[in-house]
Structure formats: C-alpha cells, structure tokens
Tab-separated table of C-alpha atoms in Angstrom:
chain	number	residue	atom	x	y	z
A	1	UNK	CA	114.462	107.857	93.190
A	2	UNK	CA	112.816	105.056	95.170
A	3	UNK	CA	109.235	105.647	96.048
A	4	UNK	CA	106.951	104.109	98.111
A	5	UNK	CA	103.235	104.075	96.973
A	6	UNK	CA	100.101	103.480	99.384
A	7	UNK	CA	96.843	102.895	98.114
A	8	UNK	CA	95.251	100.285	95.349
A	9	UNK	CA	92.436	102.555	93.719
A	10	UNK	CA	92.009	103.947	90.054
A	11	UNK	CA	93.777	107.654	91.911
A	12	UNK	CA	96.603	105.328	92.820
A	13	UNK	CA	97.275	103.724	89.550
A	14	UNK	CA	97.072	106.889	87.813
A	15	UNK	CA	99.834	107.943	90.025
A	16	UNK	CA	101.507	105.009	90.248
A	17	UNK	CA	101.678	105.623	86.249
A	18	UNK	CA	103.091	108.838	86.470
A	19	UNK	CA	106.026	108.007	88.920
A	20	UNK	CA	106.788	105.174	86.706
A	21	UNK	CA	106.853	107.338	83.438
A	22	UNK	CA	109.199	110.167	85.617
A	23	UNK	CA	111.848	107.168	86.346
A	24	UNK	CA	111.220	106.373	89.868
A	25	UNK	CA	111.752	102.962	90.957
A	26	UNK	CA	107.702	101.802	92.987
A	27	UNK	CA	107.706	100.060	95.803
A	28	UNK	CA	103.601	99.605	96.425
A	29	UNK	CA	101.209	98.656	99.381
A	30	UNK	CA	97.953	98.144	98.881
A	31	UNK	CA	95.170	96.102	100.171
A	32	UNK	CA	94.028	94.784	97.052
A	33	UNK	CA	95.965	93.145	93.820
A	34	UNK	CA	95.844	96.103	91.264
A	35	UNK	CA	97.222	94.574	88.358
A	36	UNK	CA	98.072	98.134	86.800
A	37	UNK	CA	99.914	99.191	90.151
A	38	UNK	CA	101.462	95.705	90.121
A	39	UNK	CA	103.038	96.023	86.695
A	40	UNK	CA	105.069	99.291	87.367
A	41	UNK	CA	105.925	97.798	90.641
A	42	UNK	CA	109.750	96.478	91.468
A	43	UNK	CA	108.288	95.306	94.775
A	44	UNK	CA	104.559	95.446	96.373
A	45	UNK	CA	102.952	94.396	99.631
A	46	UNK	CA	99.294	93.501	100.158
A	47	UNK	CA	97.905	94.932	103.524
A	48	UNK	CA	95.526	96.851	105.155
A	49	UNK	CA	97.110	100.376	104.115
A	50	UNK	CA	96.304	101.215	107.644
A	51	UNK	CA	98.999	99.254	109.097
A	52	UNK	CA	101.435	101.490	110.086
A	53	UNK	CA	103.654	99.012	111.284
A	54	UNK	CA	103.999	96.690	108.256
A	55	UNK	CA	104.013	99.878	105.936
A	56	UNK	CA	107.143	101.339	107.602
A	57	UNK	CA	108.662	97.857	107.602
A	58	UNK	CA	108.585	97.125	103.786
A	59	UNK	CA	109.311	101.042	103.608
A	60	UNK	CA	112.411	100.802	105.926
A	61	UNK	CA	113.823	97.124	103.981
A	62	UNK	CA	113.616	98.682	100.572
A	63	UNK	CA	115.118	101.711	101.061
A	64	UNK	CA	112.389	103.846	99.992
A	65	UNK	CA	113.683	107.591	100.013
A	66	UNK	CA	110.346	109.762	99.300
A	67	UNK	CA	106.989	108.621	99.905
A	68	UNK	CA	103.117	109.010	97.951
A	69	UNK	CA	99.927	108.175	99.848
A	70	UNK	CA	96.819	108.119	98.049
A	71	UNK	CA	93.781	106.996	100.521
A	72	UNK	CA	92.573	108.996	103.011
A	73	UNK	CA	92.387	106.563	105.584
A	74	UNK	CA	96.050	106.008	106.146
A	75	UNK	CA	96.643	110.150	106.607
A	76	UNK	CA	93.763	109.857	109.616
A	77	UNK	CA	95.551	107.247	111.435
A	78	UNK	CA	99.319	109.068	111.007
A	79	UNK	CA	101.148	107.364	108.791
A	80	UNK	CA	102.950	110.245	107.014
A	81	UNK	CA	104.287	110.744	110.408
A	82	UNK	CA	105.262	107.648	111.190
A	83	UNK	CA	107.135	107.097	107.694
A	84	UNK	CA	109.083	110.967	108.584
A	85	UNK	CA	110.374	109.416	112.147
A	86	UNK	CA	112.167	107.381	109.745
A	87	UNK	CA	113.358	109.874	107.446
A	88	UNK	CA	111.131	108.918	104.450
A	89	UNK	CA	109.746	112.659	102.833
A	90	UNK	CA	106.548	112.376	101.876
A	91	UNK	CA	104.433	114.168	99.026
A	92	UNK	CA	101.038	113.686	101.888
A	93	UNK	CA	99.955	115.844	104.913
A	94	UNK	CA	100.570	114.696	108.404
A	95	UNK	CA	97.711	113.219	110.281
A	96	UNK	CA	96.841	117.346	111.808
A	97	UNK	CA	97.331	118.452	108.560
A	98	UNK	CA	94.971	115.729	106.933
A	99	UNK	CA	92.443	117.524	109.596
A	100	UNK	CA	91.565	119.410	106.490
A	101	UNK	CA	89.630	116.543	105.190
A	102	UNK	CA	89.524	114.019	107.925
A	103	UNK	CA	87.508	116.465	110.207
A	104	UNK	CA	85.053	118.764	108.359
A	105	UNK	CA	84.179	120.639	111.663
A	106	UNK	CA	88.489	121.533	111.417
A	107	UNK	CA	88.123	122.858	107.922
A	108	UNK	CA	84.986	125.286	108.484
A	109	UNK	CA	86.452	126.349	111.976
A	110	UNK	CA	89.805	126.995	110.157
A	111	UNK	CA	88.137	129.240	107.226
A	112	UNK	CA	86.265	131.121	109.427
A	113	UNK	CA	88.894	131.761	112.088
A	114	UNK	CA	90.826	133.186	109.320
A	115	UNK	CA	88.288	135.008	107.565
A	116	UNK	CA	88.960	133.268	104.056
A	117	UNK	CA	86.216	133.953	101.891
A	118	UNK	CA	83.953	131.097	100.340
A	119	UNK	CA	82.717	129.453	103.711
A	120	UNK	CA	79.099	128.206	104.294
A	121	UNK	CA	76.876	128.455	107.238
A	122	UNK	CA	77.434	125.749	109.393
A	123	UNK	CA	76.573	123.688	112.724
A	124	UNK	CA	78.200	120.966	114.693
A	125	UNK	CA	76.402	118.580	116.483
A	126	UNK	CA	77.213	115.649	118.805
A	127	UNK	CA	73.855	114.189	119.231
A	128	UNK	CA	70.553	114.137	117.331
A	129	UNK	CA	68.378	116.574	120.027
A	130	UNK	CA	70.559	119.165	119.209
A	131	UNK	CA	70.527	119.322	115.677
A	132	UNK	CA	66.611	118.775	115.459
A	133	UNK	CA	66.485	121.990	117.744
A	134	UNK	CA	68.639	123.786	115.399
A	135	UNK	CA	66.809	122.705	112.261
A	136	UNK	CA	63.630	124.205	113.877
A	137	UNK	CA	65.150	127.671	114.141
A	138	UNK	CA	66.658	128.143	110.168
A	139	UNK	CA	64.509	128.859	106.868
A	140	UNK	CA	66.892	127.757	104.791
A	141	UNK	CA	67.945	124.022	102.787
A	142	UNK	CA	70.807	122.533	104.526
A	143	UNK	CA	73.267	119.465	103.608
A	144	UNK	CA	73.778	116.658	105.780
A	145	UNK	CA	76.976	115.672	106.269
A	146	UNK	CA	78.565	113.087	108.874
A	147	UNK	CA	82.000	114.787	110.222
A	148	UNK	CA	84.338	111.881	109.635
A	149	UNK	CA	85.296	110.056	106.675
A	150	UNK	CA	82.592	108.306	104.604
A	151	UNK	CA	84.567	107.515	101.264
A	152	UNK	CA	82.498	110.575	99.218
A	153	UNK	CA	79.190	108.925	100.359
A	154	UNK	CA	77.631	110.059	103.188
A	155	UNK	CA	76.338	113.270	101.800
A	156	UNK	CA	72.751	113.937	101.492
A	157	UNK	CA	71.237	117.164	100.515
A	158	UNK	CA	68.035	118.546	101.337
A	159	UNK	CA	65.853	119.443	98.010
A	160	UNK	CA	67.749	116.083	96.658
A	161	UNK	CA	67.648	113.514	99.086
A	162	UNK	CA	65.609	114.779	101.762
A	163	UNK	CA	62.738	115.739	100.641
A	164	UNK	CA	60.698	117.266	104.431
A	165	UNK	CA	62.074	117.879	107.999
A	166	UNK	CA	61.148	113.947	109.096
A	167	UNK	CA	63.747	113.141	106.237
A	168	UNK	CA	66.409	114.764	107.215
A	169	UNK	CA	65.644	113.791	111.142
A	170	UNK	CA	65.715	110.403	109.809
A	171	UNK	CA	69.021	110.407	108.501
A	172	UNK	CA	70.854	112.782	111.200
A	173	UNK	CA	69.559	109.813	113.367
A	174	UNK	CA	70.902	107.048	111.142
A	175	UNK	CA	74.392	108.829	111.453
A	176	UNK	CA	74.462	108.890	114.852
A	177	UNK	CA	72.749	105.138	115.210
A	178	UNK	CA	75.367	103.702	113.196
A	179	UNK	CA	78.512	106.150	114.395
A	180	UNK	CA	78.517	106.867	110.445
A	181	UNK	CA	81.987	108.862	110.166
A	182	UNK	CA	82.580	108.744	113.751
A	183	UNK	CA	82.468	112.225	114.999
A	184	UNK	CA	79.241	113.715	114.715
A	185	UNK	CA	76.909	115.536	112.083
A	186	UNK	CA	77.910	118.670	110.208
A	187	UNK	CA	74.782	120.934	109.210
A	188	UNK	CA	76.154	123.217	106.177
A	189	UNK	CA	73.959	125.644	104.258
A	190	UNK	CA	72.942	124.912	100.877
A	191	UNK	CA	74.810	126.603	97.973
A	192	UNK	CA	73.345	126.729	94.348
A	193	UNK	CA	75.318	126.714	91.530
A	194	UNK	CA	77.779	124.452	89.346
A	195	UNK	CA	80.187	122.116	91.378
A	196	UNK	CA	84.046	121.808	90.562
A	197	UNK	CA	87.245	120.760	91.397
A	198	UNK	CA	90.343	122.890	91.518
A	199	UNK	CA	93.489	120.791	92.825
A	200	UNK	CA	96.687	121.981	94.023
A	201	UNK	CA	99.742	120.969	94.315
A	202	UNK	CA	101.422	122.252	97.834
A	203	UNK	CA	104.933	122.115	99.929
A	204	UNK	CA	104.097	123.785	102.730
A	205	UNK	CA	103.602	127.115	101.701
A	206	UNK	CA	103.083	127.637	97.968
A	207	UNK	CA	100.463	126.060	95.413
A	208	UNK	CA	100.489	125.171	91.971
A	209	UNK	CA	97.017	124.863	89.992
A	210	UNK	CA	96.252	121.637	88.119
A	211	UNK	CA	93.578	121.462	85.070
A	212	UNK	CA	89.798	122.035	86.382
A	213	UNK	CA	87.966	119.046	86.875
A	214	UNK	CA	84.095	118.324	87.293
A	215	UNK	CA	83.209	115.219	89.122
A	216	UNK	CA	79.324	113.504	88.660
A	217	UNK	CA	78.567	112.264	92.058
A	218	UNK	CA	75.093	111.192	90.963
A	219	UNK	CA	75.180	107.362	90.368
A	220	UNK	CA	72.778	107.431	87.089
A	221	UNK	CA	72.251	109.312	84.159
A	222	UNK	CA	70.326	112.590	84.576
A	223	UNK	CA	72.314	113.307	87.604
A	224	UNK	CA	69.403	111.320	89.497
A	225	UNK	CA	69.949	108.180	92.266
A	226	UNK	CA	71.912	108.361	95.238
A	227	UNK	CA	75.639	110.243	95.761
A	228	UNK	CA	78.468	107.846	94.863
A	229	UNK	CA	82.656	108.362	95.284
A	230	UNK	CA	82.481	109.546	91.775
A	231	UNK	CA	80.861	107.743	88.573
A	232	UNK	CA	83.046	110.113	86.249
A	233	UNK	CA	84.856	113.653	84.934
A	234	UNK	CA	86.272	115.655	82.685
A	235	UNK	CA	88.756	118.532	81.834
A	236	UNK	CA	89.069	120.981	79.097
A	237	UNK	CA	91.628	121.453	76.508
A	238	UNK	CA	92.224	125.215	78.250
A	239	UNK	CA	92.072	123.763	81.627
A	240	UNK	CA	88.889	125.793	82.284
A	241	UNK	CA	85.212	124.339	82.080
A	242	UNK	CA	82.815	125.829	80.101
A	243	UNK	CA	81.037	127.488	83.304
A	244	UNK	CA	83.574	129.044	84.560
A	245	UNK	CA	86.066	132.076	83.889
A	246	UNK	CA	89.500	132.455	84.383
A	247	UNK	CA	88.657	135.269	87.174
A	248	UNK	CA	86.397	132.977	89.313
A	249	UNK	CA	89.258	130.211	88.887
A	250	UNK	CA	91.741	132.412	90.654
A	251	UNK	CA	89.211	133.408	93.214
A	252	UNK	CA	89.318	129.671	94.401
A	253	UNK	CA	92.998	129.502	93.616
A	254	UNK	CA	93.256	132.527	96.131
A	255	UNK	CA	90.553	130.785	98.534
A	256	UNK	CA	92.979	127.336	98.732
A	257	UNK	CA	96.448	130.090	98.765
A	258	UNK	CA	94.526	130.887	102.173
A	259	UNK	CA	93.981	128.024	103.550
A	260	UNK	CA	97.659	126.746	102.946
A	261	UNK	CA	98.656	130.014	104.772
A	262	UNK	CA	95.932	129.565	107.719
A	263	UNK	CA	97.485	125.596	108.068
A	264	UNK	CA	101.384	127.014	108.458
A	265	UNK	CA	100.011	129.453	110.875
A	266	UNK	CA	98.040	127.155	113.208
A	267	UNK	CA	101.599	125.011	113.086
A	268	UNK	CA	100.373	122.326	110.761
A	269	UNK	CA	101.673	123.024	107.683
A	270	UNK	CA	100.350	121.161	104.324
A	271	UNK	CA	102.596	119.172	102.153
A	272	UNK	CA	101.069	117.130	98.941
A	273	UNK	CA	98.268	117.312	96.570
A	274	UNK	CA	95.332	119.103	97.869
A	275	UNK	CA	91.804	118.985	96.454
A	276	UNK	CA	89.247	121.723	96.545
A	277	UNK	CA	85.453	121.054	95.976
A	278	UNK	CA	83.739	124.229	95.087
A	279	UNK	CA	80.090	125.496	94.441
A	280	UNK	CA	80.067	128.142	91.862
A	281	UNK	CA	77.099	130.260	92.745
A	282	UNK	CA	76.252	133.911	91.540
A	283	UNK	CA	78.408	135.603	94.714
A	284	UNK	CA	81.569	133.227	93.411
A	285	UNK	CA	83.227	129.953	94.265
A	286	UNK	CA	81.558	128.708	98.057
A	287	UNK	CA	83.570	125.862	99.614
A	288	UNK	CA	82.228	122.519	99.580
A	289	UNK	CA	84.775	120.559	100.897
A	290	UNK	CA	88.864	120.598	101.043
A	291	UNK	CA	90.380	117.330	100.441
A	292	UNK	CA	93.785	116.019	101.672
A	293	UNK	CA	94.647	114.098	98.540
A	294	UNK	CA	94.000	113.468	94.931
A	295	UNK	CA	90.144	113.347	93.704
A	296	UNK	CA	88.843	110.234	92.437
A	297	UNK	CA	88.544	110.071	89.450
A	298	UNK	CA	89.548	113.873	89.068
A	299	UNK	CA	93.568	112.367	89.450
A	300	UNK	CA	93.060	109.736	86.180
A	301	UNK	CA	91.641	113.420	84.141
A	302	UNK	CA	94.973	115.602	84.876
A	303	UNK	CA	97.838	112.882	85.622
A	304	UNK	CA	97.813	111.264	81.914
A	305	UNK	CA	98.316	114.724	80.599
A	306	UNK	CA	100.968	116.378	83.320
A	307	UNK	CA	104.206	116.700	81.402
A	308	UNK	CA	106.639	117.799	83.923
A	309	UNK	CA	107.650	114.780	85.609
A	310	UNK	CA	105.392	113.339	88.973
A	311	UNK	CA	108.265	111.773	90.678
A	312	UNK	CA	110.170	115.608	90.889
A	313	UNK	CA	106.923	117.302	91.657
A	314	UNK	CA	106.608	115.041	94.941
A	315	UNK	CA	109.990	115.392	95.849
A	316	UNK	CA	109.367	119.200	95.574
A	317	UNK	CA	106.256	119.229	97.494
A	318	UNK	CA	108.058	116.596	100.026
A	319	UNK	CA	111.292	119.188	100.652
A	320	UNK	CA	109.422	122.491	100.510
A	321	UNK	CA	110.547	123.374	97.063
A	322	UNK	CA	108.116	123.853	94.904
A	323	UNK	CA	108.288	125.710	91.630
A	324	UNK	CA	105.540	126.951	89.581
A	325	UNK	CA	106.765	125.382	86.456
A	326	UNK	CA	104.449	122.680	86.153
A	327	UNK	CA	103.241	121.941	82.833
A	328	UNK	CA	100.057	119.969	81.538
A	329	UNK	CA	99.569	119.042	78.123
A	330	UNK	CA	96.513	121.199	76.303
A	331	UNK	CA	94.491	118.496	75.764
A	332	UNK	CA	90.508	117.248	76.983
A	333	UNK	CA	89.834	114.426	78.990
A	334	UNK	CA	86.769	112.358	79.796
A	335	UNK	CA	86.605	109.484	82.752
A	336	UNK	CA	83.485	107.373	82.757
A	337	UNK	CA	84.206	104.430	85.524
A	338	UNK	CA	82.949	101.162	85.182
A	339	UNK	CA	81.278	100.012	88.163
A	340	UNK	CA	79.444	97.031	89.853
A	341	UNK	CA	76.314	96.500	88.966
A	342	UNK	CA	74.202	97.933	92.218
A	343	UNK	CA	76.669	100.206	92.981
A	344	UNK	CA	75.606	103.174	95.082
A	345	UNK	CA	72.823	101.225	96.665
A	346	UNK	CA	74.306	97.577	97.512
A	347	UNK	CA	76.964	96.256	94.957
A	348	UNK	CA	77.202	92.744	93.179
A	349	UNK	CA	81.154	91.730	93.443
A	350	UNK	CA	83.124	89.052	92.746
A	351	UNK	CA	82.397	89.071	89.298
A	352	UNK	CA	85.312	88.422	86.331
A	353	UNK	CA	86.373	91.335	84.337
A	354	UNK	CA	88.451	91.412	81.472
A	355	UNK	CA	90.667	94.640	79.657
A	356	UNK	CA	92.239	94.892	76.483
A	357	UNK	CA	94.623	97.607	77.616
A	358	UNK	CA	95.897	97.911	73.760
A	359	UNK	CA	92.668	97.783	72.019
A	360	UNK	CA	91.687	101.172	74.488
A	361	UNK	CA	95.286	102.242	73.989
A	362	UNK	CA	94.262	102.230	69.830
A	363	UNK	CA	90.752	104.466	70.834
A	364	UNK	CA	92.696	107.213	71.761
A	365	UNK	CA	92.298	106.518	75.549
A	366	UNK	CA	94.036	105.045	79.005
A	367	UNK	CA	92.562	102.917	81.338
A	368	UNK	CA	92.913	102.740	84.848
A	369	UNK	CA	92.235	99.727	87.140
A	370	UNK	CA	90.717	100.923	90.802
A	371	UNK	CA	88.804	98.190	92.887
A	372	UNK	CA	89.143	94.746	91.868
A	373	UNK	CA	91.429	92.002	92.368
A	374	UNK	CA	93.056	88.758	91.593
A	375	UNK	CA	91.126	85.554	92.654
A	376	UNK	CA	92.547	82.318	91.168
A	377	UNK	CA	94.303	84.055	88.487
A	378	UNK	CA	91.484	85.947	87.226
A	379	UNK	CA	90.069	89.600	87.600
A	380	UNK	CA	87.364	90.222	89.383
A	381	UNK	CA	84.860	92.902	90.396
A	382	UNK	CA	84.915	94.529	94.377
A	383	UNK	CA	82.483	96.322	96.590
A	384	UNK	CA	83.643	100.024	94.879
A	385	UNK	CA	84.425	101.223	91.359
A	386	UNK	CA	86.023	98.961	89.317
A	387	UNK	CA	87.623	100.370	85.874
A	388	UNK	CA	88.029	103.888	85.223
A	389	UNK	CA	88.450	104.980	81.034
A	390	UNK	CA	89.755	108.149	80.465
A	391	UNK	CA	89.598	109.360	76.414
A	392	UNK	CA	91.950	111.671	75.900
A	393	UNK	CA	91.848	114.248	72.857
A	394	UNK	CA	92.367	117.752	71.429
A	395	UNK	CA	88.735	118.550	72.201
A	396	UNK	CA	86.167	117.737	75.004
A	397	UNK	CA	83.772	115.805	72.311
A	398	UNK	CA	86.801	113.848	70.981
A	399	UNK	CA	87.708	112.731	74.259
A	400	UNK	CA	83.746	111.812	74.957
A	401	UNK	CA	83.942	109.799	71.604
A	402	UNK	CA	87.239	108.003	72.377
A	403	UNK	CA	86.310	106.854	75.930
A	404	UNK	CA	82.772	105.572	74.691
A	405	UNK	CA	84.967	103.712	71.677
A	406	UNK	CA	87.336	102.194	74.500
A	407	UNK	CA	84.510	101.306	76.728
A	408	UNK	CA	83.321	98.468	74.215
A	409	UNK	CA	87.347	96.402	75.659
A	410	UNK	CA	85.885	96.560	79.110
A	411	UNK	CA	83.925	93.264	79.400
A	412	UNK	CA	82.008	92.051	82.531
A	413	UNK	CA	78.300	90.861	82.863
A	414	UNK	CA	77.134	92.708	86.263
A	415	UNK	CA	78.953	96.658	85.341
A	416	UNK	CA	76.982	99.790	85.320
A	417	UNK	CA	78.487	103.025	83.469
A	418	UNK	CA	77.394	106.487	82.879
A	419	UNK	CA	77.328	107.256	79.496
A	420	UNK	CA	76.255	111.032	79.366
A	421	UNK	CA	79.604	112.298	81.377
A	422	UNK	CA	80.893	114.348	79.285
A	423	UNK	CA	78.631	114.386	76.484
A	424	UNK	CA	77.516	118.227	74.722
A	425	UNK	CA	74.014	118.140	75.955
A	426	UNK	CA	75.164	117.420	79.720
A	427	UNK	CA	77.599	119.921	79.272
A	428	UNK	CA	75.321	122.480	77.832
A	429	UNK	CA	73.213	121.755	80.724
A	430	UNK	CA	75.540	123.104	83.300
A	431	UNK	CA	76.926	125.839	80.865
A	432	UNK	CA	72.789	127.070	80.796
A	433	UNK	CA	72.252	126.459	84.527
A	434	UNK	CA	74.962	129.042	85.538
A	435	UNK	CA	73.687	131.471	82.737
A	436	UNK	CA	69.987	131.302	84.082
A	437	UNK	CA	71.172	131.881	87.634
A	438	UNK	CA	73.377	134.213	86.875
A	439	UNK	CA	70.534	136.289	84.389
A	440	UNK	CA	67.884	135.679	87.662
C-alpha cells in the first residue's frame, strides 16, 4: 500500500515507524527535515503541511492510495477533504469532523446536546466584558481556555496559574489582545482528580481502545512551571494505570462510543485516531478535551508496542471497516522528551544535537525524533520538543530505568528533560491522590 504521511513531529515518526514496519511504501510531507521520517521515506516533500495545494500535488504524482495526517493544523484548514476529492482514503477526520478538537465550543455543545455523560460546566465568550460579568456571578475555580488551536499551550487553570480574579482577567484579556486561538475564550469548570488519556481508534462508527496513557503537561519536575505540549508519558504493562480500574476505563470508552455516535448523527462522521483527555474525579471520568488525532507523546507510548499491523488499521479506519482485533504487546512504556533549553517559557533553538540510535536501541528503548532539523548537514534543535525516548520493558520501573539509560546517547548543550516521569514516587503520588479523594 502507498501511503502518504503529513506531519514532521515525534507523533509522526512514531507513525511513520509503524507504517513502515506493516509494509507500506511512505511518501512524507512535512515542514521540517525529520531525519527518522526521512529514512522510512521512498519520497518526501518539505512544506508548510498547510498547503493544500502542494500536498495533493505530490499526493496525486505518487500515486498515494490511503492517506495519515498527524498535525492538527492541516485537519482545520480541510485537507482530508481535499485529498478524498481525489480519491485518496484517509485514516483523519474531515475538517467538520476535526470540529471535535479544532473548536472546543463544538465539542461541549455536541456532549451536551446529546446528553453524553462526563461534560463540564462551561461558557463561551466573544469578548472580554462578557466573561468578566460571568466570572462575577460563579463560586467556583474555572480553566481558561482559548477556543481555537494553541498547540496544548494555551491552558491556564485557576488554583495553578491564576492565582485571584485580576489573574484570570488578565489573561482572558491577553487572549483576546493577541486573537490567541482565534475564536474566543472557553470558561470550563474545574475538575479534580487524576488526568489521562484513552485513545481510540475509529471508522466512522465503531472504536477500538488503545493502551492508557498519562501525559505530564507541567514543564518541570514536581509538576510545577507553566503547561507545555507534553514533556512526557507512560503506559502500563496491563494497559491500565495504577489509578484507575478497568470499570472507570470503559466508562470513558462508553463516553468516546458516544461521541462517535453523536458525530454520525449530526452528519459528520469521524474517521481516524481519536484522543480523549479525561479527569478522573470521585463521580468518574469528566471530559477534558477530545482530540482529532494522535497525542503527543501519548502516540511514541502505544505505537512501538501495537502488533497488528498500522498500515491495515488505517486502511480499516479509512473504508469503514474496522475490526476489534487489534492487538498491543503487554509491555510498559516510559517517554521523557528532550527539549530546548527554555522551553515552555521562550526556547533557545538552533542548537546541534546528536543520537546514537543503536546505543538507545542496546538500553532497551526507541527513540523518536520530533522538532528539529537539518542545517548544513547537521541536527539541530527547533522552537518545540526536540527528541522523544521511550524505554520499553516488561514492567513500568524497567521501562523508567531503560529510558533514563538511553537518555545518556542524546547529546546537546542547551536540552532540558524531566527526569521523574515515570518514576515510583511520582507514580505513587497520583496512585495516593485518587485514594485520598476518593476516602474524603
């Protein structure tokens, strides 16, 4: 099968990887020069991934029959609908499909239209006057959240971030100052509780569960400093977390189930990978927010352990013909990425990086490469993430001690990396933090 691959980040290797081991035959675009996607590539294209019209061009000359898109950004601006007009399936949601994530006014009207259980409290708001009369009138901690896409970053959270009522004026103010996402400010109540990620697999009307993931947002150890895309994760052996039982897993299984359903009734129907972003509080999982895509760096935890082979899976979920025998090896996995120096405040780039991909490959571990490039034959840092190191093992502190191991191959002066993702104590710490709230 010929595929054609959108997107140059860590999620996009990882999947680029896992077409590659299923046979397909990669054709890639991407705006930067990942050397990983590069390898497994017969052909690739640098652009803006946003280009519609040199996308379906390089699509159309090489033949491509099915099609993955990793990034966001190109579902906004249509491209999975462009690529159909000329009869390339694709494993992605159409641009009112990708509503789900591209609009998070869409997703919490959708949930509550169809009464599917796990939705917050929430307010929309096209101007600051508003919202500062509706913060007034509640007694409760809210999260801030611009309505467009921010790339996992424009979340702030009162108790966290905003610490008194002028903070969180300040910042509903900044959003609309700087037209930060584009479409207005989303006031959602505040759920307490353990965050995870449950990920799907969808063709339109049935899903398929991949391994639980838990993401660390927090850009420093201590889950202190400011919200990033993602500074790490890791899965179980059993697929589970330690937090969480198999019952509340299908309650958020049943909560995405829904929202596939609600999307064929309102006549956009999902096709691809969907991601779900869930609170687990005392009343159950509470939906933070529905993705239209892979998480990142959840994708670089399950896709090195999938055994049932990617390139099928997205033809399935391309053609409506998905079938729930999907298997994932029983094994842990821990991602710690390696990012600039700075990053999650203002981010020193442009600086070299080298890999021994074996070395890792003898720790018991993959590596994945997300946002650098190739300047004058050598690697060098971007703007985002840079490196992501997955250990992979039979248990979740054999996986923590093989990604630390292959971390020491990863060389750059100006890299930051959080060490404590999946470590016991930080582990224990969320395993204790359910069991307190759910004992209060």
């Amino acid at each position: 099968m010929k595929f054609l691959a959108v997107g140059g980040g860590g999620r996009e290797h990882a999947a680029v990887e896992a077409l590659y081991r299923s046979g397909a035959e990669i054709y890639s675009v991407m705006k930067n020069a990942n050397p990983g996607i590069i390898s497994k590539s017969k052909e690739y294209l640098l652009c803006d991934e946003k280009n519609i019209e040199k996308v379906c061009a390089f699509a159309k000359e090489k033949g491509v029959e099915y099609a993955f898109v990793g990034p966001e950004a190109p579902l906004e601006v249509g491209i999975v609908d462009a690529l159909e007009k000329e009869g390339i399936k694709c494993a992605a949601p159409t641009k009112a499909a990708a509503r789900i994530e591209t609009s998070k006014t869409f997703m919490r009207e959708l949930v509550k239209k169809h009464d599917i259980a796990g939705n917050l409290g929430f307010a929309h708001f096209d101007n600051a006057k508003d919202a500062e009369e509706y913060l007034k009138g509640i007694d409760h901690e809210i999260v801030v959240k611009p309505v467009g896409l921010t790339g996992g970053k424009g979340v702030k959270v009162q108790g966290e971030h905003l610490h008194s009522f002028a903070e969180t004026m300040e910042y509903i103010n900044e959003i609309f100052d700087n037209n930060i996402g584009g479409a207005g400010v989303i006031l959602e109540e505040r759920a307490v509780g353990e965050e995870f990620t449950q990920m799907v697999f969808v063709d339109g009307k049935h899903i398929v569960p991949l391994p639980l993931v838990q993401d660390h947002k927090r850009a420093y150890e201590g889950d202190v400093g400011p919200n990033t895309g993602g500074m790490g994760s890791y899965t179980d052996a059993n697929h589970l977390l330690p937090f969480i039982t198999q019952d509340e897993r299908k309650a958020a299984l049943s909560i995405l189930q829904n929202i596939v359903d609600a999307m064929a009734e309102e006549g956009c129907p999902y096709r691809g990978t969907m991601y779900g972003q869930f609170m687990l509080t005392v009343n159950g999982p509470k939906i933070i927010e529905i993705n239209a895509r892979f998480g990142d760096p959840e994708a670089m935890n399950v896709l090195p352990i999938l055994k049932t082979g990617f390139a099928d899976i997205c033809r399935m979920m391309a053609t409506g013909t998905l079938t729930s025998d999907v298997e994932f090896e029983k094994k842990a996995t821990v991602c710690k990425y390696v990012v600039p120096r700075g990053y999650g405040v203002k981010s020193e780039s442009g600086h070299e990086i080298s890999v021994d991909e074996e070395a890792i490959k003898r720790c018991g571990a993959t590596v994945y490469y997300a946002n650098v490039d190739m300047k004058d034959g050598k690697l060098v840092t971007g703007t985002s993430r840079s490196i992501g190191v997955i250990g992979i093992a039979d248990t979740l502190e054999e996986a923590e001690s093989n990604c630390e191991k292959a971390l020491k191959h990863v060389k750059c002066d100006a890299i930051a990396i959080r060490h404590d993702i999946g470590t016991r104590a930080l582990v224990q710490k969320r395993v204790d933090h359910m069991k307190a709230l759910r004992s209060a």
